[in-house]
mmCIF file of N, CA and C in Angstrom:
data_model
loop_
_atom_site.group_PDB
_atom_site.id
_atom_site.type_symbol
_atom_site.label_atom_id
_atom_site.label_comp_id
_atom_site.label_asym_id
_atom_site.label_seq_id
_atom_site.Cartn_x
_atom_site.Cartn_y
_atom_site.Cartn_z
ATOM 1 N N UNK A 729 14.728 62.795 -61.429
ATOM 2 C CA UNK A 729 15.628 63.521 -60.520
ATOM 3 C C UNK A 729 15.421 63.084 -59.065
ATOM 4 N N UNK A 730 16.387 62.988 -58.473
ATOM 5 C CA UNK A 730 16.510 62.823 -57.119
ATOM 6 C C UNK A 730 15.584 63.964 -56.249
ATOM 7 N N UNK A 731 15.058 63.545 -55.060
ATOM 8 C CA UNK A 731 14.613 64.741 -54.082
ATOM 9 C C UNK A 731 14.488 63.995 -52.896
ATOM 10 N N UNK A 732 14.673 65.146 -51.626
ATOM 11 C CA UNK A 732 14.135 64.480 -50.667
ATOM 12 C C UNK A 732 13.163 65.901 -49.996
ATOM 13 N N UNK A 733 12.655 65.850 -48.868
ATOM 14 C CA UNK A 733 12.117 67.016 -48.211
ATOM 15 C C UNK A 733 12.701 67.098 -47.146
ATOM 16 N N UNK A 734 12.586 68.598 -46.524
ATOM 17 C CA UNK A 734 13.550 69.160 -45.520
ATOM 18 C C UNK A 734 12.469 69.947 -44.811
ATOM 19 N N UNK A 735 12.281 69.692 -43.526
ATOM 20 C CA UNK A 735 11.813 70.155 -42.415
ATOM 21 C C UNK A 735 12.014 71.072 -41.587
ATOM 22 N N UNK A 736 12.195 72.358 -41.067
ATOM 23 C CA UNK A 736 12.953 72.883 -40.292
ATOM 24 C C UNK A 736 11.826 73.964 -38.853
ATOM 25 N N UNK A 737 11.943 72.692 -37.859
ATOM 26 C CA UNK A 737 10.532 72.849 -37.032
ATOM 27 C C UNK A 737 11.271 74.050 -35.242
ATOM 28 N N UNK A 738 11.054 74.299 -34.889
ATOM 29 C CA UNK A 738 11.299 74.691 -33.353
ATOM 30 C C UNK A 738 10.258 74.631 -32.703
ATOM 31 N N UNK A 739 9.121 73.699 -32.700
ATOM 32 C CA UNK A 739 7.473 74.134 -31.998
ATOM 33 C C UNK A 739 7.947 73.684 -30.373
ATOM 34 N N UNK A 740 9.351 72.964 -30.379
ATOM 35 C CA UNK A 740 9.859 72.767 -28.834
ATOM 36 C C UNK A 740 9.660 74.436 -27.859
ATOM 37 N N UNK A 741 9.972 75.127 -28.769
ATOM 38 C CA UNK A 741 10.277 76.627 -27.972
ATOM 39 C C UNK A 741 9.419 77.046 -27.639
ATOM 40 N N UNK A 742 7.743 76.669 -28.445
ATOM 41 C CA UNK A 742 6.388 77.449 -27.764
ATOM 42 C C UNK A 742 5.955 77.250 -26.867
ATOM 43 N N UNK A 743 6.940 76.343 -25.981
ATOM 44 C CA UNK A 743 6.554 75.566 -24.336
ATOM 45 C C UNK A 743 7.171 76.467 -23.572
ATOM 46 N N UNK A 744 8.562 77.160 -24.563
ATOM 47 C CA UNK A 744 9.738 77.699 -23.565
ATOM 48 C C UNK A 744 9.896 79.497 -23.637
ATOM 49 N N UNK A 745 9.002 79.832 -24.323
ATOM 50 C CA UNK A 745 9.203 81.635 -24.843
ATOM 51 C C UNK A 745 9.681 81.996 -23.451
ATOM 52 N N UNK A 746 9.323 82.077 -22.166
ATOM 53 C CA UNK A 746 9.486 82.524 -21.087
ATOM 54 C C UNK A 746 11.063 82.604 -20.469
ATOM 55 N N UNK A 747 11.579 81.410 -21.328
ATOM 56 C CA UNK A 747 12.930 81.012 -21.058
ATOM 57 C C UNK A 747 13.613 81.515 -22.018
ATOM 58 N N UNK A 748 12.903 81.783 -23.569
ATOM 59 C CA UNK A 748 14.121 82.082 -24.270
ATOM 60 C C UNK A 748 14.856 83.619 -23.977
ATOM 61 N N UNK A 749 16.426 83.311 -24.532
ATOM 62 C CA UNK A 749 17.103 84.331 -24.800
ATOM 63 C C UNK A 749 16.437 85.651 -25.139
ATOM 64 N N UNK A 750 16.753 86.998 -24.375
ATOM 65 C CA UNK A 750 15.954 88.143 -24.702
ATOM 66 C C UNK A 750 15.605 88.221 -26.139
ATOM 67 N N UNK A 751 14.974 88.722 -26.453
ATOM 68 C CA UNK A 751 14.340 89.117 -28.176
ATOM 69 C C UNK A 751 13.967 88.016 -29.230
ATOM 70 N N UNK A 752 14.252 86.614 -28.341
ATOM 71 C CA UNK A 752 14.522 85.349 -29.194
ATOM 72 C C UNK A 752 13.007 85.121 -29.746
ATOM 73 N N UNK A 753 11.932 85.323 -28.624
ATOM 74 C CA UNK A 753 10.515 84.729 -28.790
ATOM 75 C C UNK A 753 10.119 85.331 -29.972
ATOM 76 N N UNK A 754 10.023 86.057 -30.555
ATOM 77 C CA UNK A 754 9.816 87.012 -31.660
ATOM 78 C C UNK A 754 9.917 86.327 -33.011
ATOM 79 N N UNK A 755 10.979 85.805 -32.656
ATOM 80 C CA UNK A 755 11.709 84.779 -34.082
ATOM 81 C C UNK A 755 10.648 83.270 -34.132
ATOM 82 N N UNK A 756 10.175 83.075 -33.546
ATOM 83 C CA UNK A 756 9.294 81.525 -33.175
ATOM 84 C C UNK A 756 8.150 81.573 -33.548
ATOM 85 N N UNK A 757 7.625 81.325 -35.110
ATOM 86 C CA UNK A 757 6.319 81.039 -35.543
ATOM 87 C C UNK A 757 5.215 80.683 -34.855
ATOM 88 N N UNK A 758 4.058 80.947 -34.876
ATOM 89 C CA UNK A 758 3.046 80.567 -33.827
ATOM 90 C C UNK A 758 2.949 78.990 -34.169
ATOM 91 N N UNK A 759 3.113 78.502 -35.330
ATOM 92 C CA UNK A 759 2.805 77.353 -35.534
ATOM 93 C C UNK A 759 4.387 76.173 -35.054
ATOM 94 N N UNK A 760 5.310 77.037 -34.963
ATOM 95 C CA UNK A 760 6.690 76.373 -34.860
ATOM 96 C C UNK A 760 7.370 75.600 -35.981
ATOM 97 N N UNK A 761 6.827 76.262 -37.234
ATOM 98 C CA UNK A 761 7.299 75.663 -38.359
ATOM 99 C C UNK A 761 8.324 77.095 -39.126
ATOM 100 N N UNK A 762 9.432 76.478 -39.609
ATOM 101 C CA UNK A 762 10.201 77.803 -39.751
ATOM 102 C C UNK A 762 10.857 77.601 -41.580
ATOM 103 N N UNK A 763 10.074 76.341 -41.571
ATOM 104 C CA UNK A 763 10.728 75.527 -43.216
ATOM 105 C C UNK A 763 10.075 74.512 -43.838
ATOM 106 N N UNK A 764 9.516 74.660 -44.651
ATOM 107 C CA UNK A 764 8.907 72.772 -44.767
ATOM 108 C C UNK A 764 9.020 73.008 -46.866
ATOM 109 N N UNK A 765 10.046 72.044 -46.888
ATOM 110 C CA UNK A 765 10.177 71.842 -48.618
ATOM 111 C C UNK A 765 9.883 70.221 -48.975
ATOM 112 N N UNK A 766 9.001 70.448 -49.684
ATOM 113 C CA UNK A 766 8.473 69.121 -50.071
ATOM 114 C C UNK A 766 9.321 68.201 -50.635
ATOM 115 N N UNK A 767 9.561 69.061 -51.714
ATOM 116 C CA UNK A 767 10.745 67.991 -52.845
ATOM 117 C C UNK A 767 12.124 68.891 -52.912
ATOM 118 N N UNK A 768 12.850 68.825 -52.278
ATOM 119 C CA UNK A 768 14.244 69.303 -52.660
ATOM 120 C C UNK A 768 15.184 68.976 -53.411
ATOM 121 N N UNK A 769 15.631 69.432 -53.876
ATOM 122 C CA UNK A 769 16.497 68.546 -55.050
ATOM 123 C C UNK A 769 17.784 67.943 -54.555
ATOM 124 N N UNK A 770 18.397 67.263 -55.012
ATOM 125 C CA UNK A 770 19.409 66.103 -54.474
ATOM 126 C C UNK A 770 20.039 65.425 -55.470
ATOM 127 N N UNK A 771 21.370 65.774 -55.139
ATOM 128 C CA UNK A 771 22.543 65.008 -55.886
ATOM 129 C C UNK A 771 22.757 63.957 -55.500
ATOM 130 N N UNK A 772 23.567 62.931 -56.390
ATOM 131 C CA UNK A 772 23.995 62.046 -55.499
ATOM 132 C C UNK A 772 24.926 61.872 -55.142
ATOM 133 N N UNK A 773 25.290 61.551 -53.405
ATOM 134 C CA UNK A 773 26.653 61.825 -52.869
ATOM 135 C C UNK A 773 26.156 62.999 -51.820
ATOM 136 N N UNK A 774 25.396 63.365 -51.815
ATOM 137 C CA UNK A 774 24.420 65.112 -51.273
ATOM 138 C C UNK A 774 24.118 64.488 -49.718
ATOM 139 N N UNK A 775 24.805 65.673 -48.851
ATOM 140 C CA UNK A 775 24.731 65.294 -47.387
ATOM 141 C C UNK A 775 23.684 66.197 -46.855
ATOM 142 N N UNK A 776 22.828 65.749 -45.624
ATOM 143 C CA UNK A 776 22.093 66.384 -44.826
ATOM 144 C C UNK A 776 21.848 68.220 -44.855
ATOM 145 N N UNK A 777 23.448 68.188 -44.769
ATOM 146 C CA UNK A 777 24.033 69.548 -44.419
ATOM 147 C C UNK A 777 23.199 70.622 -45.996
ATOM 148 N N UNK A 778 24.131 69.824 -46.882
ATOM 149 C CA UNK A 778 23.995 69.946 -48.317
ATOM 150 C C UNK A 778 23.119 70.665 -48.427
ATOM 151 N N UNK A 779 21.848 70.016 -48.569
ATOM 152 C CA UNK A 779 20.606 70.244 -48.207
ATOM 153 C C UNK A 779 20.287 71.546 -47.412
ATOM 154 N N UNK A 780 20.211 71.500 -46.670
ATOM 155 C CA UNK A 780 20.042 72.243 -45.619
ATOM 156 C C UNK A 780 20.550 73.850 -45.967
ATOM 157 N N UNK A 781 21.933 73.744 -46.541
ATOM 158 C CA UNK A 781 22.758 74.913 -46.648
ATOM 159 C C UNK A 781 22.132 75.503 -47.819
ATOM 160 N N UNK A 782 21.914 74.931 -48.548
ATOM 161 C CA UNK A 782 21.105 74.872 -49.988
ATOM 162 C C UNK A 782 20.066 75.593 -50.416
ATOM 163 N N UNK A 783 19.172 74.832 -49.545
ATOM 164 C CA UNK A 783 17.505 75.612 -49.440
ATOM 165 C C UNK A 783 17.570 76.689 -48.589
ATOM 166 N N UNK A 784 18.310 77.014 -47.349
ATOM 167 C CA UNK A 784 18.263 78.168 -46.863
ATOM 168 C C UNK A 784 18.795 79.213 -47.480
ATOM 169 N N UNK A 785 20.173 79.097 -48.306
ATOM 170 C CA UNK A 785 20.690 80.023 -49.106
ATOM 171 C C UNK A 785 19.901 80.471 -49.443
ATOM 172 N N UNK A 786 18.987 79.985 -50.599
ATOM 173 C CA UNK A 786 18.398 80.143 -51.964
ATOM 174 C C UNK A 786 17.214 80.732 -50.917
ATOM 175 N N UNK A 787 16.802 81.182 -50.046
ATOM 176 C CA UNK A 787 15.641 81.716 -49.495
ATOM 177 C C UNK A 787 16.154 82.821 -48.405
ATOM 178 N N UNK A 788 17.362 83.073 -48.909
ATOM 179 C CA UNK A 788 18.112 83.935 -48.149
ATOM 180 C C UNK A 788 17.835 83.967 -46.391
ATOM 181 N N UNK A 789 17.724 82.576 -45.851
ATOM 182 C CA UNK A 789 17.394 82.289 -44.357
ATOM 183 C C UNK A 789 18.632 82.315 -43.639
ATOM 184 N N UNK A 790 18.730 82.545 -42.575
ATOM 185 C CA UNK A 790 19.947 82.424 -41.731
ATOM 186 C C UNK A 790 20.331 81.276 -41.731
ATOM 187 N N UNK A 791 21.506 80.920 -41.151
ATOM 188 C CA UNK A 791 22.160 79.731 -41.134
ATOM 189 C C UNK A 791 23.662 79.788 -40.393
ATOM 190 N N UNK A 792 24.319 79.532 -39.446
ATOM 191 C CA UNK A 792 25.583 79.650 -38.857
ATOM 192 C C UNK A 792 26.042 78.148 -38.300
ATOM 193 N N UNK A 793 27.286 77.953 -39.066
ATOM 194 C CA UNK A 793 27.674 76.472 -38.646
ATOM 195 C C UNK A 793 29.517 76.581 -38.718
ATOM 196 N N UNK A 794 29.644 75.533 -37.695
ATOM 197 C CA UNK A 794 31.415 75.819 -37.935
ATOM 198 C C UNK A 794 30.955 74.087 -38.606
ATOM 199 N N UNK A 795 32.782 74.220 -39.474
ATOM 200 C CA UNK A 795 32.940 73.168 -39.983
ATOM 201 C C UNK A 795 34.494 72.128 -39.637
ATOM 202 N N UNK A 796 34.480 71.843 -38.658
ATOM 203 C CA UNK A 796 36.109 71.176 -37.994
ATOM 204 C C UNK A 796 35.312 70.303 -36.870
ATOM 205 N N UNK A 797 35.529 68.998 -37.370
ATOM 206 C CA UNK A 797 36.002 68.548 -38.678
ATOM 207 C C UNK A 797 34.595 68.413 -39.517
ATOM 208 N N UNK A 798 33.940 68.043 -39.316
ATOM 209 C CA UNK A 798 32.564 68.228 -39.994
ATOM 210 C C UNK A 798 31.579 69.337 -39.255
ATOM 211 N N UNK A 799 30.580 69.659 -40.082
ATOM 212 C CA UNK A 799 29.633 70.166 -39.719
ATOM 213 C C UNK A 799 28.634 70.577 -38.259
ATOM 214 N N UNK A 800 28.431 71.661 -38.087
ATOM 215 C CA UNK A 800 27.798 71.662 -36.398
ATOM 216 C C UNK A 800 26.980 73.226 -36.637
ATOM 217 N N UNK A 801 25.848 72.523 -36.546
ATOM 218 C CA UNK A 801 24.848 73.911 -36.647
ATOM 219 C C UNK A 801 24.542 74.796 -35.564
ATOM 220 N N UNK A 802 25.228 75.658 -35.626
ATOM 221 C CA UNK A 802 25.141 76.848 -34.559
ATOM 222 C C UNK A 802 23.633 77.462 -34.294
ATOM 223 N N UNK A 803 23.074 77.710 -35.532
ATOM 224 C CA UNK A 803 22.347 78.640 -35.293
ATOM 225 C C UNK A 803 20.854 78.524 -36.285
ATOM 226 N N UNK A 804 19.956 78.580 -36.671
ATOM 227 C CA UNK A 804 19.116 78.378 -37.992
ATOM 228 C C UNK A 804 17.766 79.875 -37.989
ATOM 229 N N UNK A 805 17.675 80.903 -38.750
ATOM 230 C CA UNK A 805 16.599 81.758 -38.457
ATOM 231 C C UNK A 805 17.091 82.145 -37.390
ATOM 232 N N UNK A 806 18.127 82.238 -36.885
ATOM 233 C CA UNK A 806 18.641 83.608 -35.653
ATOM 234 C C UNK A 806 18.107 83.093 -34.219
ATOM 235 N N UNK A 807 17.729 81.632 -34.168
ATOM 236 C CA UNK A 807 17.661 80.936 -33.560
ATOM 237 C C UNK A 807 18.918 79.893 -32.977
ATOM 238 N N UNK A 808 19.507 79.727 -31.578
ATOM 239 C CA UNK A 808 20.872 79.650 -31.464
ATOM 240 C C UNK A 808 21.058 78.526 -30.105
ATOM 241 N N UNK A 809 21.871 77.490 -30.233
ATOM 242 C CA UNK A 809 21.849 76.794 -29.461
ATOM 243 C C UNK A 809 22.403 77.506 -28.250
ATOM 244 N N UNK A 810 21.699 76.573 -27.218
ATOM 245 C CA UNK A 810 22.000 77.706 -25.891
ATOM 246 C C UNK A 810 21.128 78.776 -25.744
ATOM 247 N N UNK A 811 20.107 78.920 -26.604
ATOM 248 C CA UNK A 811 18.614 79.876 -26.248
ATOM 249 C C UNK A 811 18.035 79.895 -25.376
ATOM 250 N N UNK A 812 17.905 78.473 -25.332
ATOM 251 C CA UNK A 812 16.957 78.383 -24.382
ATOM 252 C C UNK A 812 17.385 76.977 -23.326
ATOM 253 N N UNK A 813 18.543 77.322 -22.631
ATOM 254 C CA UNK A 813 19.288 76.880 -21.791
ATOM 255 C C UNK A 813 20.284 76.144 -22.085
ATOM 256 N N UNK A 814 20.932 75.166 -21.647
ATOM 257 C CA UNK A 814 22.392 74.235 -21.778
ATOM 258 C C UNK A 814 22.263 73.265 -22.629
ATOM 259 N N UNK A 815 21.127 72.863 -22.678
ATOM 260 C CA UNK A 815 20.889 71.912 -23.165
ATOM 261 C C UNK A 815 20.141 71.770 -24.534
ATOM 262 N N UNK A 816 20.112 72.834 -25.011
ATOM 263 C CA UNK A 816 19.026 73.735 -26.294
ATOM 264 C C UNK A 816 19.907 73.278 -27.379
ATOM 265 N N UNK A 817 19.698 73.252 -28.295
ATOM 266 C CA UNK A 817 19.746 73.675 -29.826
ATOM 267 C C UNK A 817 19.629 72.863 -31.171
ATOM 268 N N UNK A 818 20.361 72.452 -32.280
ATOM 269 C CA UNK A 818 19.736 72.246 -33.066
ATOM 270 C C UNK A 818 19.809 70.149 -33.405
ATOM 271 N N UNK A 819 19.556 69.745 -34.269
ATOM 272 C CA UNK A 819 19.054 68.422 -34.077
ATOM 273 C C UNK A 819 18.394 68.008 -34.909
ATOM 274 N N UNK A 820 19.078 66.507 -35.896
ATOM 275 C CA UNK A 820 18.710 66.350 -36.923
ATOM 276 C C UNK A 820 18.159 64.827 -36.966
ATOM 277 N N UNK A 821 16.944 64.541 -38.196
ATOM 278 C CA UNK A 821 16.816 63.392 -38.216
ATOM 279 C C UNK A 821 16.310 63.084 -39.643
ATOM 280 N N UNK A 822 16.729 61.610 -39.634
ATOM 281 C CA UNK A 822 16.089 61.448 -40.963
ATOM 282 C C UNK A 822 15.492 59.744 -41.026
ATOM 283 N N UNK A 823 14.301 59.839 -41.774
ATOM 284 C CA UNK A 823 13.118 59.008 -41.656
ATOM 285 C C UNK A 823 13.107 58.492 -40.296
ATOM 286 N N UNK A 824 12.550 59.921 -39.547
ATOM 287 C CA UNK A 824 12.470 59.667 -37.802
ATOM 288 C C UNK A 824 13.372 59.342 -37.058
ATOM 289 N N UNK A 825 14.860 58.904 -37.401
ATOM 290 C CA UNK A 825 15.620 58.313 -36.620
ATOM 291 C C UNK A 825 16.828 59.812 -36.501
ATOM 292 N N UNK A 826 17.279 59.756 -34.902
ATOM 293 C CA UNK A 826 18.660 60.603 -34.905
ATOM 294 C C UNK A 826 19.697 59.924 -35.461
ATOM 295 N N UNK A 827 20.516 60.217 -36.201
ATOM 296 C CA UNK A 827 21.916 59.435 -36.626
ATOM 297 C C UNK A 827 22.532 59.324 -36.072
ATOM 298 N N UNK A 828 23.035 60.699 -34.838
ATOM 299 C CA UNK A 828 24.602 60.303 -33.529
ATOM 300 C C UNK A 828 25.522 60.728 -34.188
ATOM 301 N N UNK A 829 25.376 61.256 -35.312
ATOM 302 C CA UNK A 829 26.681 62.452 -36.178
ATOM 303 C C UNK A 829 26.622 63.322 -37.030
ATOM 304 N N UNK A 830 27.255 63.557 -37.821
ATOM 305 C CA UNK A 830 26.977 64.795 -37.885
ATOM 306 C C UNK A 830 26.408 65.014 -39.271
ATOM 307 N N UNK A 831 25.470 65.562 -39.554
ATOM 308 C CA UNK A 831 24.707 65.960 -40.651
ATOM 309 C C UNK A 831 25.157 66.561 -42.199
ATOM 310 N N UNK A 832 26.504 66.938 -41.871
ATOM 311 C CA UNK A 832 27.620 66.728 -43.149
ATOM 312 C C UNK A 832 28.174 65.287 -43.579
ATOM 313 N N UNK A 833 28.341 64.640 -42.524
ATOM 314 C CA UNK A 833 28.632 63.303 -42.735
ATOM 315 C C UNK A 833 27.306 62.240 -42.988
ATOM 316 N N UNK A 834 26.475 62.466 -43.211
ATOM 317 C CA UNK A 834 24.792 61.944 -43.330
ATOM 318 C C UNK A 834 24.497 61.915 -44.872
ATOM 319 N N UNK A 835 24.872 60.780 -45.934
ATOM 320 C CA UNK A 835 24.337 61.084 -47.284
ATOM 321 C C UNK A 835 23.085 60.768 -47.304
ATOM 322 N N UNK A 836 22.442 61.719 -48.236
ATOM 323 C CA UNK A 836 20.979 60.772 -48.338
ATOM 324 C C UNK A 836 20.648 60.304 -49.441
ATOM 325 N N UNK A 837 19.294 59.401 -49.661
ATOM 326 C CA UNK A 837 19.043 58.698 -50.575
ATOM 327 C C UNK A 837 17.912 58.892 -51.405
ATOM 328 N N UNK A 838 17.592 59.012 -52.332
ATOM 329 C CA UNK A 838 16.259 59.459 -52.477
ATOM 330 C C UNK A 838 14.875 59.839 -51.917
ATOM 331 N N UNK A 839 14.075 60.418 -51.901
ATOM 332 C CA UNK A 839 12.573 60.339 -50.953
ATOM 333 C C UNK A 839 12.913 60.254 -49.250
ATOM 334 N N UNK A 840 14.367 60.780 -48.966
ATOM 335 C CA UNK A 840 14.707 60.682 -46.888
ATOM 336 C C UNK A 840 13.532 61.717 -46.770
ATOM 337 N N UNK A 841 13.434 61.772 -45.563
ATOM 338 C CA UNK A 841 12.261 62.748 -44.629
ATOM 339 C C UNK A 841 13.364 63.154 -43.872
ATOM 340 N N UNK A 842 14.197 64.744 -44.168
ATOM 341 C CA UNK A 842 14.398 65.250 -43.477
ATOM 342 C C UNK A 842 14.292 66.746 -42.159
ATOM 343 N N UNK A 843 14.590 66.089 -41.652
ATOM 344 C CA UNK A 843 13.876 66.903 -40.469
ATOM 345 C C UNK A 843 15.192 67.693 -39.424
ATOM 346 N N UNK A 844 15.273 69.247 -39.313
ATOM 347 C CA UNK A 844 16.284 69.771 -38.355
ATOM 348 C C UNK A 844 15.269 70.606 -37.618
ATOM 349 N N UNK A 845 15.422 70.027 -35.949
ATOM 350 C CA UNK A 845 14.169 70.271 -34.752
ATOM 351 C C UNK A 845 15.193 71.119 -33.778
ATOM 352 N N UNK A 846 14.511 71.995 -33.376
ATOM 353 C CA UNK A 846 15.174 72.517 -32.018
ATOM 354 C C UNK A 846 14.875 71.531 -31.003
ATOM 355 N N UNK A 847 16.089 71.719 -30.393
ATOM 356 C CA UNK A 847 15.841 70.929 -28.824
ATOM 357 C C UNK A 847 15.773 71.925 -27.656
ATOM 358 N N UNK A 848 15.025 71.479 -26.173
ATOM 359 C CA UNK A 848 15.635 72.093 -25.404
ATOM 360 C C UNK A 848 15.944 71.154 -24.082
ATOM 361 N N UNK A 849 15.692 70.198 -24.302
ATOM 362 C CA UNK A 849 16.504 69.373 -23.862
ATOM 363 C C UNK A 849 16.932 67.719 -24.428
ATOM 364 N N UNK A 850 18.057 68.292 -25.485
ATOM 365 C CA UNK A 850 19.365 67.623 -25.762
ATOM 366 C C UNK A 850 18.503 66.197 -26.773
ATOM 367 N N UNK A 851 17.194 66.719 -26.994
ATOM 368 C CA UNK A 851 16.739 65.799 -27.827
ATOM 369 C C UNK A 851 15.127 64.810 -27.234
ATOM 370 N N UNK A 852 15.579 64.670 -25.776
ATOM 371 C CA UNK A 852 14.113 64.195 -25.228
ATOM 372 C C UNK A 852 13.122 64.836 -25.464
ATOM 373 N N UNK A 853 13.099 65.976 -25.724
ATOM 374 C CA UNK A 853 11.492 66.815 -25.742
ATOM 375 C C UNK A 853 10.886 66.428 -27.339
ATOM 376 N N UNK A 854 11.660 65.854 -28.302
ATOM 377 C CA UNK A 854 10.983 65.551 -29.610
ATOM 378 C C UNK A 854 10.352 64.793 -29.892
#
C-alpha cells in the first residue's frame, strides 16, 4: 500500500504568542507540533490536500479551506491565517521544498514528507 507522512507544525508562533490573535496562544502546543502521522495512507492520484482533509477528519481536528478554484487553507486547529499579522498563515511542503501552488493541485507519490507549517512571515521564518 501506498503511504506518505503528514506533518502539521506551528512552532513559528512560540516566538509570536505576544502577537497572536486574542485567545489564539492557548491553541499552540508547547512543543509546536499539532500533527505528526507517520504512514498515511494514499491513493493513487491523492493530492496534498487529500491527505490533509483526511487525517484531520478522521481525528475530528479542525480544518477550514475555500475551494475556487483549488484549494486554500484558511485555518488548521482554530489556528487562522492572519493570527498573527498580514503576513501569517498556513504553508505547505513536500520533501522540504515549497511547490508555489496549491496543495489540491500537489499529487503525491509514495514515501513524500509532508509537511503544513504556520508562517508568520509569508514563509521566511521556516
Amino acid at each position: 500500500p501506498l503511504s506518505c507522512s503528514l506533518t502539521i507544525r506551528c512552532d513559528t508562533l512560540l516566538e509570536h504568542l505576544p502577537e497572536l490573535a486574542e485567545g489564539k496562544a492557548e491553541l499552540v502546543p508547547e512543543d509546536g507540533l499539532l500533527l505528526f502521522v507517520e504512514e498515511a495512507s494514499l491513493s493513487e492520484g491523492e493530492s496534498a490536500f487529500d491527505v490533509l482533509k483526511r487525517e484531520l477528519q478522521s481525528r475530528r481536528m479542525h480544518l477550514e479551506f475555500s475551494e475556487s478554484p483549488a484549494a486554500y487553507i484558511e485555518g488548521i486547529c482554530n489556528l487562522y491565517e492572519y493570527d498573527c499579522g498580514e503576513l501569517s498563515g498556513w504553508i505547505y511542503r513536500v520533501n522540504g521544498e515549497i511547490p508555489g501552488y496549491s496543495c489540491s493541485e500537489y499529487l503525491l507519490s509514495d514515501g513524500d514528507v509532508v509537511e503544513f507549517l504556520y508562517t508568520c512571515d509569508l514563509g521566511d521564518d521556516l
